[in-house]
CSV table of C-alpha atoms in Angstrom, one decimal:
chain,number,residue,atom,x,y,z
A,146,MET,CA,15.2,-19.6,2.3
A,147,LEU,CA,16.9,-16.2,4.3
A,148,ARG,CA,20.1,-16.6,4.6
A,149,LYS,CA,21.1,-16.7,0.5
A,150,TYR,CA,21.4,-13.4,-1.3
A,151,SER,CA,21.7,-12.5,-5.0
A,152,ASN,CA,22.6,-14.3,-7.4
A,153,HIS,CA,23.8,-17.5,-4.7
A,154,ARG,CA,19.9,-17.9,-3.8
A,155,THR,CA,18.7,-21.1,-6.0
A,156,ASN,CA,15.5,-21.7,-7.6
A,157,ALA,CA,14.6,-24.1,-4.5
A,158,ASP,CA,15.3,-20.9,-2.5
A,159,ASN,CA,13.0,-18.5,-4.5
A,160,LEU,CA,10.4,-20.9,-4.8
A,161,LYS,CA,9.8,-21.5,-1.2
A,162,LEU,CA,10.2,-17.6,0.3
A,163,GLY,CA,8.3,-17.0,-2.6
A,164,THR,CA,5.2,-18.9,-1.9
A,165,LEU,CA,5.4,-18.5,1.9
A,166,THR,CA,5.3,-15.1,2.1
A,167,ALA,CA,2.9,-14.4,-0.8
A,168,PHE,CA,0.7,-17.2,1.4
A,169,SER,CA,0.5,-14.8,4.3
A,170,ALA,CA,0.2,-11.5,2.1
A,171,GLY,CA,-2.8,-12.9,0.7
A,172,MET,CA,-3.7,-13.9,4.3
A,173,VAL,CA,-2.9,-10.3,5.6
A,174,ASN,CA,-5.1,-8.7,2.5
A,175,VAL,CA,-8.0,-10.3,2.9
A,176,LEU,CA,-8.3,-9.8,6.6
A,177,SER,CA,-8.3,-5.8,5.9
A,178,LEU,CA,-10.3,-6.0,3.1
A,179,ILE,CA,-13.5,-7.9,5.4
A,180,ILE,CA,-12.4,-5.4,8.9
A,181,PHE,CA,-11.0,-2.0,7.5
A,182,PHE,CA,-13.0,-2.4,3.8
A,183,SER,CA,-8.8,-2.0,2.4
A,184,PHE,CA,-6.5,-3.4,0.9
A,185,THR,CA,-2.7,-3.6,2.5
A,186,SER,CA,-0.7,-5.9,0.2
A,187,ASN,CA,-1.0,-3.6,-2.7
A,188,VAL,CA,-0.4,0.5,-3.2
A,189,THR,CA,-1.8,0.0,-7.2
A,190,GLY,CA,-5.4,1.1,-5.9
A,191,HIS,CA,-4.5,3.3,-3.3
A,192,TYR,CA,-2.2,5.6,-6.0
A,193,ALA,CA,-5.6,6.2,-8.1
A,194,ILE,CA,-7.7,6.9,-4.7
A,195,LEU,CA,-4.9,9.8,-3.8
A,196,ALA,CA,-5.7,11.1,-6.9
A,197,GLN,CA,-9.4,11.3,-6.7
A,198,GLU,CA,-9.6,12.6,-4.0
A,199,ILE,CA,-6.9,15.3,-5.0
A,200,ALA,CA,-9.6,15.9,-7.9
A,201,LYS,CA,-11.9,15.9,-5.4
A,202,GLN,CA,-10.5,18.6,-3.2
A,203,ASN,CA,-10.7,16.3,-0.3
A,204,TRP,CA,-7.4,17.0,1.3
A,205,ILE,CA,-7.4,15.1,4.2
A,206,GLN,CA,-8.7,11.6,2.9
A,207,ALA,CA,-5.8,12.3,0.4
A,208,CYS,CA,-3.4,13.1,3.2
A,209,VAL,CA,-4.4,9.6,4.8
A,210,VAL,CA,-4.1,7.5,1.5
A,211,PHE,CA,-0.8,9.6,0.9
A,212,LEU,CA,0.6,8.4,4.7
A,213,TRP,CA,-0.7,4.4,3.9
A,214,ILE,CA,1.5,4.9,0.5
A,215,PHE,CA,4.5,6.5,1.8
A,216,LEU,CA,4.4,4.1,4.7
A,217,PHE,CA,4.3,1.1,2.1
A,218,PHE,CA,7.9,2.8,0.6
A,219,ALA,CA,8.9,3.2,4.1
A,220,GLY,CA,8.6,-0.5,4.8
A,221,SER,CA,10.4,-1.8,1.9
A,222,MET,CA,13.3,1.1,2.5
A,223,VAL,CA,13.9,0.1,5.9
A,224,SER,CA,14.1,-3.4,4.6
A,225,ASN,CA,16.9,-2.9,2.3
A,226,LEU,CA,19.0,-0.4,4.6
A,227,LEU,CA,18.8,-3.5,6.8
A,228,ILE,CA,20.3,-5.8,3.8
A,229,ILE,CA,22.5,-3.3,2.5
A,230,HIS,CA,23.8,-1.7,6.0
A,231,GLY,CA,23.2,-4.5,8.7
A,232,ASN,CA,25.0,-7.4,7.6
A,233,LYS,CA,28.4,-6.1,8.8
A,234,TYR,CA,26.4,-5.6,12.0
A,235,PHE,CA,24.0,-8.6,13.0
A,236,GLY,CA,25.5,-11.2,10.4
A,237,ARG,CA,23.8,-11.7,7.2
A,238,HIS,CA,20.7,-14.0,8.5
A,239,LEU,CA,19.7,-11.5,11.5
A,240,SER,CA,20.0,-8.9,9.1
A,241,HIS,CA,17.9,-10.7,6.7
A,242,ALA,CA,15.7,-11.8,9.3
A,243,ILE,CA,14.8,-8.2,10.7
A,244,PRO,CA,12.4,-7.0,8.6
A,245,ILE,CA,10.4,-10.6,9.2
A,246,ILE,CA,10.5,-9.5,12.9
A,247,LEU,CA,9.7,-6.1,12.2
A,248,GLU,CA,6.7,-7.9,10.3
A,249,THR,CA,5.4,-10.0,13.1
A,250,ILE,CA,5.8,-7.3,15.6
A,251,CYS,CA,3.3,-4.9,13.6
A,252,ILE,CA,0.5,-7.9,12.4
A,253,LEU,CA,1.0,-9.4,16.1
A,254,TYR,CA,0.4,-5.8,17.1
A,255,THR,CA,-2.4,-5.2,14.7
A,256,GLY,CA,-4.0,-8.2,16.1
A,257,ILE,CA,-3.7,-7.6,19.6
A,258,TYR,CA,-5.0,-4.5,19.2
A,259,LEU,CA,-8.3,-5.8,17.5
A,260,GLN,CA,-9.1,-8.0,20.2
A,261,TYR,CA,-9.1,-6.2,22.6
A,262,PHE,CA,-8.9,-1.9,22.0
A,263,TYR,CA,-10.4,-2.2,19.2
A,264,THR,CA,-13.7,0.6,19.1
A,265,GLU,CA,-14.3,0.9,15.8
A,266,SER,CA,-13.3,4.6,15.3
A,267,LEU,CA,-11.8,5.9,11.5
A,268,TYR,CA,-8.7,6.9,13.2
A,269,GLU,CA,-7.8,3.5,14.7
A,270,THR,CA,-8.6,1.7,11.4
A,271,GLU,CA,-6.6,4.4,9.3
A,272,LEU,CA,-3.9,4.1,12.0
A,273,LEU,CA,-3.8,-0.4,11.9
A,274,VAL,CA,-4.0,0.5,8.0
A,275,ALA,CA,-1.2,2.1,8.4
A,276,LEU,CA,0.5,-0.1,10.0
A,277,LEU,CA,0.0,-3.6,8.3
A,278,LEU,CA,1.1,-1.3,5.0
A,279,LEU,CA,3.9,-0.8,6.5
A,280,ALA,CA,4.2,-5.2,7.1
A,281,MET,CA,3.7,-5.5,3.6
A,282,GLY,CA,5.8,-3.2,2.6
A,283,LEU,CA,8.7,-4.7,4.5
A,284,GLN,CA,8.2,-7.9,3.2
A,285,ASN,CA,8.1,-7.0,-0.4
A,286,GLY,CA,11.1,-5.0,0.2
A,287,LEU,CA,12.7,-7.8,1.8
A,288,THR,CA,12.0,-10.5,-0.8
A,289,ALA,CA,12.4,-8.5,-4.0
A,290,SER,CA,15.8,-7.4,-2.4
A,291,ILE,CA,16.7,-10.8,-1.5
A,292,SER,CA,15.9,-12.4,-4.9
A,293,ASN,CA,17.2,-9.8,-7.3
A,294,SER,CA,13.8,-8.9,-7.9
A,295,SER,CA,12.7,-12.0,-9.2
A,296,VAL,CA,10.2,-12.7,-6.3
A,297,LYS,CA,7.4,-10.1,-5.5
A,298,THR,CA,4.9,-11.6,-3.2
A,299,THR,CA,2.3,-8.9,-2.0
A,300,HIS,CA,0.9,-7.2,-5.4
A,301,LEU,CA,0.0,-9.5,-8.3
A,302,THR,CA,0.0,-7.1,-11.5
A,303,GLY,CA,3.2,-7.5,-12.5
A,304,LEU,CA,2.8,-10.6,-11.3
A,305,THR,CA,0.5,-11.8,-13.7
A,306,THR,CA,1.9,-9.5,-16.3
A,307,ASP,CA,5.0,-11.8,-16.0
A,308,LEU,CA,3.2,-15.1,-15.7
A,309,ALA,CA,1.2,-13.7,-19.2
A,310,ILE,CA,5.0,-13.2,-20.9
A,311,ASN,CA,6.1,-16.8,-20.2
A,312,LEU,CA,2.9,-18.6,-20.8
A,313,SER,CA,3.4,-17.0,-24.7
A,314,MET,CA,6.8,-17.8,-24.2
A,315,MET,CA,6.0,-21.1,-23.8
A,316,THR,CA,4.6,-21.4,-27.6
A,317,LYS,CA,8.5,-21.5,-29.0
A,318,GLU,CA,9.9,-24.4,-28.7
A,319,SER,CA,14.0,-23.0,-27.8
A,320,PHE,CA,11.8,-21.2,-24.6
A,321,ARG,CA,9.9,-24.2,-24.1
A,322,LYS,CA,13.3,-26.6,-23.4
A,323,ASP,CA,15.3,-23.2,-21.7
A,324,PRO,CA,15.0,-24.3,-18.1
A,325,LYS,CA,15.3,-20.8,-16.7
A,326,VAL,CA,12.2,-19.9,-18.5
A,327,ARG,CA,10.4,-22.9,-16.6
A,328,ALA,CA,11.2,-22.2,-13.4
A,329,LYS,CA,10.4,-19.0,-13.6
A,330,GLY,CA,7.0,-19.8,-15.2
A,331,LYS,CA,7.1,-22.2,-11.9
A,332,LEU,CA,8.0,-19.5,-9.5
A,333,LEU,CA,5.3,-17.1,-10.5
A,334,PHE,CA,2.5,-20.5,-11.3
A,335,PHE,CA,3.4,-21.2,-7.3
A,336,ILE,CA,3.5,-17.4,-6.3
A,337,MET,CA,-0.1,-16.5,-7.5
A,338,ILE,CA,-1.4,-20.1,-6.0
A,339,PHE,CA,-0.1,-19.6,-2.8
A,340,TYR,CA,-1.4,-16.3,-2.8
A,341,MET,CA,-4.7,-17.4,-3.5
A,342,MET,CA,-4.7,-20.5,-1.2
A,343,GLY,CA,-3.9,-18.0,1.7
A,344,ALA,CA,-6.8,-15.2,1.1
A,345,ILE,CA,-9.0,-18.2,0.8
A,346,PHE,CA,-7.9,-19.7,4.1
A,347,SER,CA,-7.8,-16.4,5.4
A,348,GLY,CA,-11.5,-15.4,4.7
A,349,LEU,CA,-12.8,-18.5,6.1
A,350,LEU,CA,-10.4,-19.0,9.4
A,351,TYR,CA,-11.8,-15.1,9.5
A,352,TYR,CA,-15.6,-16.5,10.5
A,353,GLU,CA,-14.3,-18.8,12.7
A,354,ILE,CA,-11.7,-17.6,14.5
A,355,LYS,CA,-12.3,-14.2,14.0
A,356,TYR,CA,-8.7,-11.7,14.9
A,357,TYR,CA,-7.0,-15.0,15.7
A,358,THR,CA,-6.4,-15.1,12.6
A,359,PHE,CA,-3.7,-12.4,12.6
A,360,TYR,CA,-1.7,-15.0,15.2
A,361,ILE,CA,-2.0,-17.7,12.4
A,362,VAL,CA,-0.2,-15.0,9.9
A,363,CYS,CA,2.1,-14.6,12.8
A,364,CYS,CA,3.0,-18.3,12.9
A,365,VAL,CA,3.8,-18.9,9.0
A,366,LEU,CA,6.3,-15.7,9.5
A,367,CYS,CA,7.7,-17.3,12.4
A,368,PHE,CA,8.2,-20.2,10.7
A,369,ILE,CA,10.1,-18.5,7.8
A,370,MET,CA,12.8,-16.8,9.9
A,371,LEU,CA,13.2,-20.3,12.0
A,372,TYR,CA,13.3,-22.1,8.7
A,373,ASP,CA,17.1,-21.7,8.2
A,374,TYR,CA,18.4,-22.2,11.9
A,375,TYR,CA,15.9,-25.6,11.7
A,376,LYS,CA,18.2,-26.2,9.0
A,377,LEU,CA,21.4,-25.4,9.9
A,378,SER,CA,21.2,-27.3,13.0
A,379,ILE,CA,19.8,-30.5,11.6
A,380,THR,CA,23.0,-30.0,9.3
A,381,LYS,CA,25.3,-29.3,12.1
A,382,LEU,CA,23.9,-32.8,14.0
A,383,VAL,CA,23.9,-34.4,10.8
A,384,HIS,CA,27.5,-33.8,10.2
A,385,GLY,CA,28.6,-33.6,13.6
A,386,LYS,CA,26.9,-37.8,14.1
A,387,SER,CA,28.8,-38.4,11.0
A,388,TYR,CA,32.2,-37.1,12.5
A,389,LEU,CA,31.6,-38.5,15.7
A,390,LEU,CA,30.9,-42.3,13.7
A,391,LYS,CA,33.7,-41.7,12.0
A,392,LYS,CA,35.7,-40.9,15.1
A,393,TYR,CA,34.1,-44.1,16.7
A,394,LYS,CA,34.6,-46.2,13.8
A,395,ASN,CA,38.7,-45.3,12.9
A,396,SER,CA,39.4,-45.0,16.6
A,397,ASN,CA,38.2,-49.3,16.7
A,398,GLN,CA,39.8,-50.2,13.6
B,113,MET,CA,25.3,12.7,-1.2
B,114,LYS,CA,23.3,16.5,-1.0
B,115,LYS,CA,20.7,16.0,-4.0
B,116,VAL,CA,20.0,12.6,-1.2
B,117,ALA,CA,20.0,14.5,1.6
B,118,THR,CA,17.7,16.9,-0.4
B,119,ILE,CA,15.1,14.6,-1.4
B,120,PHE,CA,14.9,12.8,1.8
B,121,PHE,CA,14.4,15.9,3.7
B,122,LEU,CA,11.7,17.4,1.2
B,123,LEU,CA,9.9,13.9,2.1
B,124,PHE,CA,10.3,14.9,5.6
B,125,LEU,CA,8.6,18.0,5.2
B,126,LEU,CA,5.8,16.2,2.9
B,127,VAL,CA,5.1,13.6,5.1
B,128,THR,CA,5.4,15.8,8.2
B,129,THR,CA,2.3,18.1,6.5
B,130,ALA,CA,-0.1,15.2,5.7
B,131,ALA,CA,0.4,13.7,9.6
B,132,VAL,CA,-0.7,17.4,10.4
B,133,VAL,CA,-3.7,17.6,8.4
B,134,VAL,CA,-4.6,14.6,9.3
B,135,VAL,CA,-4.2,14.9,12.9
B,136,LYS,CA,-5.9,18.6,13.0
B,137,GLY,CA,-8.2,18.1,9.9
B,138,ARG,CA,-12.5,17.8,10.8
B,139,GLY,CA,-12.5,14.3,10.1
B,140,ALA,CA,-15.6,12.5,8.1
B,141,GLU,CA,-16.3,11.6,11.6
B,142,ARG,CA,-17.2,15.0,12.7
B,143,ASN,CA,-18.3,15.5,9.3
B,144,LEU,CA,-21.3,13.0,9.8
B,145,ILE,CA,-22.9,13.9,12.9
B,146,GLY,CA,-26.2,15.9,13.4
B,147,VAL,CA,-29.7,15.0,11.6
B,148,TRP,CA,-29.9,14.1,8.3
B,149,GLU,CA,-33.1,13.9,6.0
B,150,LYS,CA,-33.5,12.1,2.8
B,151,GLU,CA,-34.6,13.2,0.0
B,152,GLY,CA,-34.2,10.8,-2.8
B,153,LEU,CA,-33.3,7.3,-2.9
B,154,ASP,CA,-32.5,6.4,-7.1
B,155,PHE,CA,-31.9,3.2,-8.6
B,156,GLU,CA,-28.8,3.9,-11.4
B,157,ARG,CA,-28.8,0.8,-13.3
B,158,VAL,CA,-29.1,1.1,-17.0
B,159,ASN,CA,-31.2,-1.1,-19.1
B,160,PHE,CA,-31.5,-1.8,-22.9
B,161,GLU,CA,-34.6,-1.7,-24.2
B,162,GLY,CA,-34.3,-2.3,-28.3
B,163,HIS,CA,-32.0,0.4,-29.2
B,164,GLU,CA,-32.4,2.8,-26.0
B,165,ILE,CA,-31.3,3.3,-22.9
B,166,LYS,CA,-33.5,3.3,-20.0
B,167,SER,CA,-32.1,4.1,-16.3
B,168,ILE,CA,-35.5,2.9,-14.8
B,169,ILE,CA,-35.6,-0.8,-13.4
B,170,LEU,CA,-38.6,-2.6,-13.1
B,171,GLN,CA,-40.5,-2.4,-9.8
B,172,ALA,CA,-39.9,-6.4,-9.0
B,173,GLN,CA,-35.9,-5.4,-9.0
B,174,GLU,CA,-36.9,-2.5,-6.8
B,175,ASN,CA,-38.6,-4.2,-4.0
B,176,GLU,CA,-36.1,-6.8,-4.2
B,177,ILE,CA,-33.4,-4.6,-4.0
B,178,SER,CA,-34.3,-1.8,-1.6
B,179,HIS,CA,-36.1,-4.7,0.4
B,180,ASP,CA,-35.5,-4.8,4.5
B,181,LEU,CA,-32.9,-1.9,3.8
B,182,ILE,CA,-32.4,0.5,7.2
B,183,VAL,CA,-31.9,3.6,5.0
B,184,ASP,CA,-34.8,2.7,2.4
B,185,ARG,CA,-37.2,2.5,5.7
B,186,ILE,CA,-36.8,5.6,7.7
B,187,ASN,CA,-36.9,9.5,6.4
B,188,MET,CA,-34.7,11.1,8.9
B,189,TRP,CA,-31.8,10.3,11.1
B,190,GLU,CA,-29.2,11.5,13.6
B,191,PHE,CA,-25.7,10.4,13.5
B,192,SER,CA,-25.1,11.1,16.9
B,193,ARG,CA,-21.0,10.0,18.4
B,194,ASP,CA,-22.4,6.8,20.1
B,195,ASN,CA,-25.1,5.9,18.2
B,196,LEU,CA,-27.8,6.0,15.3
B,197,LYS,CA,-31.7,8.4,16.3
B,198,VAL,CA,-34.3,7.6,13.9
B,199,ILE,CA,-36.8,10.4,13.7
B,200,ASN,CA,-40.2,9.8,13.2
B,201,ASN,CA,-42.6,13.5,13.0
B,202,THR,CA,-40.1,14.7,15.3
B,203,LYS,CA,-40.0,11.9,18.2
B,204,LYS,CA,-36.6,10.5,18.4
B,205,GLU,CA,-36.6,6.8,18.3
B,206,ASN,CA,-33.5,4.8,19.9
B,207,ASN,CA,-33.8,1.9,17.6
B,208,ASN,CA,-30.7,0.6,18.8
B,209,LEU,CA,-28.7,1.4,15.8
B,210,THR,CA,-24.7,1.7,15.6
B,211,TRP,CA,-22.7,3.6,13.0
B,212,LYS,CA,-19.0,3.1,12.0
B,213,LEU,CA,-17.0,4.5,9.6
B,214,LYS,CA,-14.6,2.3,8.1
B,215,GLY,CA,-11.7,2.6,5.0
B,216,ARG,CA,-10.5,5.9,4.6
B,217,GLY,CA,-14.0,6.7,5.7
B,218,HIS,CA,-15.9,6.1,3.0
B,219,ILE,CA,-17.7,3.1,4.1
B,220,LEU,CA,-20.4,4.1,6.2
B,221,GLU,CA,-21.3,0.7,7.5
B,222,ILE,CA,-24.5,0.8,10.2
B,223,THR,CA,-25.5,-2.1,12.5
B,224,ASP,CA,-29.0,-3.1,13.8
B,225,ASN,CA,-28.2,-3.9,17.7
B,226,LYS,CA,-31.2,-6.1,17.8
B,227,THR,CA,-31.0,-8.0,14.8
B,228,LYS,CA,-27.6,-8.6,14.5
B,229,SER,CA,-27.9,-6.9,10.7
B,230,VAL,CA,-25.3,-5.0,9.1
B,231,GLU,CA,-25.6,-2.7,6.5
B,232,SER,CA,-23.0,-1.1,4.1
B,233,TYR,CA,-22.7,2.1,2.2
B,234,GLN,CA,-20.5,3.8,0.4
B,235,ILE,CA,-20.0,7.1,0.9
B,236,GLN,CA,-20.0,8.9,-2.4
B,237,GLU,CA,-20.1,12.1,-0.9
B,238,LEU,CA,-19.6,14.4,2.0
B,239,SER,CA,-20.3,17.9,2.2
B,240,ASP,CA,-21.9,20.7,4.8
B,241,ASP,CA,-24.8,20.0,3.5
B,242,LYS,CA,-25.1,16.9,1.1
B,243,LEU,CA,-24.3,13.1,1.4
B,244,VAL,CA,-24.5,10.7,-1.4
B,245,VAL,CA,-24.3,7.3,-0.2
B,246,PHE,CA,-24.3,4.3,-2.5
B,247,ALA,CA,-25.4,0.8,-0.8
B,248,ASN,CA,-23.0,-2.1,-1.0
B,249,ILE,CA,-25.9,-4.8,-0.9
B,250,ASP,CA,-24.2,-7.9,-3.0
B,251,LEU,CA,-21.5,-8.0,-5.6
B,252,GLN,CA,-24.3,-8.1,-8.8
B,253,VAL,CA,-26.1,-5.0,-7.8
B,254,ARG,CA,-23.4,-2.7,-6.3
B,255,GLY,CA,-23.8,1.1,-6.5
B,256,ILE,CA,-27.3,0.5,-8.3
B,257,VAL,CA,-28.8,2.2,-5.3
B,258,LYS,CA,-28.3,5.6,-4.3
B,259,ILE,CA,-29.4,7.2,-1.4
B,260,THR,CA,-29.2,11.2,-1.0
B,261,PHE,CA,-29.5,13.3,2.3
B,262,LYS,CA,-29.7,16.6,3.0
B,263,LYS,CA,-28.5,18.1,6.3
B,264,ASN,CA,-31.1,19.8,8.7
B,265,LYS,CA,-29.9,22.5,9.9
B,266,PRO,CA,-30.9,24.1,13.2
B,267,ASN,CA,-33.2,27.2,12.8
B,268,TYR,CA,-32.2,29.7,15.1
B,269,ALA,CA,-34.1,32.7,13.7
B,270,LYS,CA,-37.2,30.5,14.4
B,271,LYS,CA,-36.1,30.0,17.7
B,272,ILE,CA,-35.4,33.5,18.9
C-alpha cells in the first residue's frame, strides 16, 4: 500500500490506500468540528475565512487562520520532502511511512492532551487545530505524492468534481468500456464512501467514548503503516516454507 | 536556487510575523472580559407574504426559537476569566455558568453547570464596545436570532 511509488502502483494499491486514509481523515474532520468548531481536513473554507478576517481587519484572527493554512502546507511539503529525499537514507517503505508516523504522533498527542490537560482555552484550541491541520497536510501530501496525484483523501471538493466528470463520461460507450475510466470512478466513489463512513463512525463514537476516538484513528493509521510489513513477512514466510518443502521433497527423492 | 531561497526566506518572515502577532496580540478572550448589557434581540428570518418581504416572524415562532435561551433570559452579563456572572438589579448572582471560546474565537459556548446544558453562539462582531452574536440553535434556524450587547464601561468620573 505504501511501498510502491508512482506508476508502479496498481489500482488495488490506490484503492486500499485511498479508502483507509479517507476513513481516518473523515474521522479527524468530524472530531475537530465537534470539539473545536473548526474543520481540519480541508483548507478551502479557511482561505475564505482568511479573506473575510482581512476585510474585517481582525488581524489576530487573520494571522491564526494564515498559520493554520501554512501548517497544512508545511505538512504536505514535509511529506514530499521525505519521499523524494528520504529514499536514500531510510529506504522506500520507511520514507513513505514516516509521514504517517508523524501524523499518528500529532493525532495521539491531541488525544492525550484533550483527555488529561485541556482547559478549553482559546489558545489551546487554536494550537490543537493547528496540529490536526499539520497531520492532515502530512497525510494528503503523502497520498497525493506516491499515487501521482490520483489519491487525495482529506478533502472532497476536487473528488466530487472528478466523480461528476467520471459519471458524465459513462454516458458514452467508448468511455464506459474503458477499464481506466471505470477504475478511476470506482476509486473516487470508494474514497467518498469511506470518508463519509469515517465521519459518521467517529461522530457516533465520540458521544460514547469521547476523546478515546482519537486512539481509534491512530489504530487505523498504524494498520496502514504495518500492512506492507505484514504482507511482506507473510510472503517471506510462505516463500520460505515452500522453499523448505521443495528442498525436503528433493532430498527425499 | 537563489529564487527558491528567497521564497523560503519570505515565507519564513511571513510565518514569524503572523506568529508574533498571535502571541503578542490582544485575543478575543480578553476583548470579551467585562460587563455587557443586552441591547436587543432580533429575529432576522425573512418571510414572504404575497409579493412583500417581511423581516418579522410570528410570535409563536419567536417564542419557540428563543424559549429557554440563556442569553434571552438575562440582560446584564459579566464575563470574568473563569466564569460568567449574571447581574440583576446591580446584585451579582452566580448562576454557575461558564463560558469558553472555540474555533478561531468565533464561537461562544455557554455552559449551565447546574443543568449541564450547553449553548453556542456565533460571534459576528466583537469590538471594544459592541458584541453581536447569532444563536446556534439547530441547523434549520441557525443565524436567525441576533443578539446585540453594549459594553458597560465603569464610570470613573461619577465615582470621583
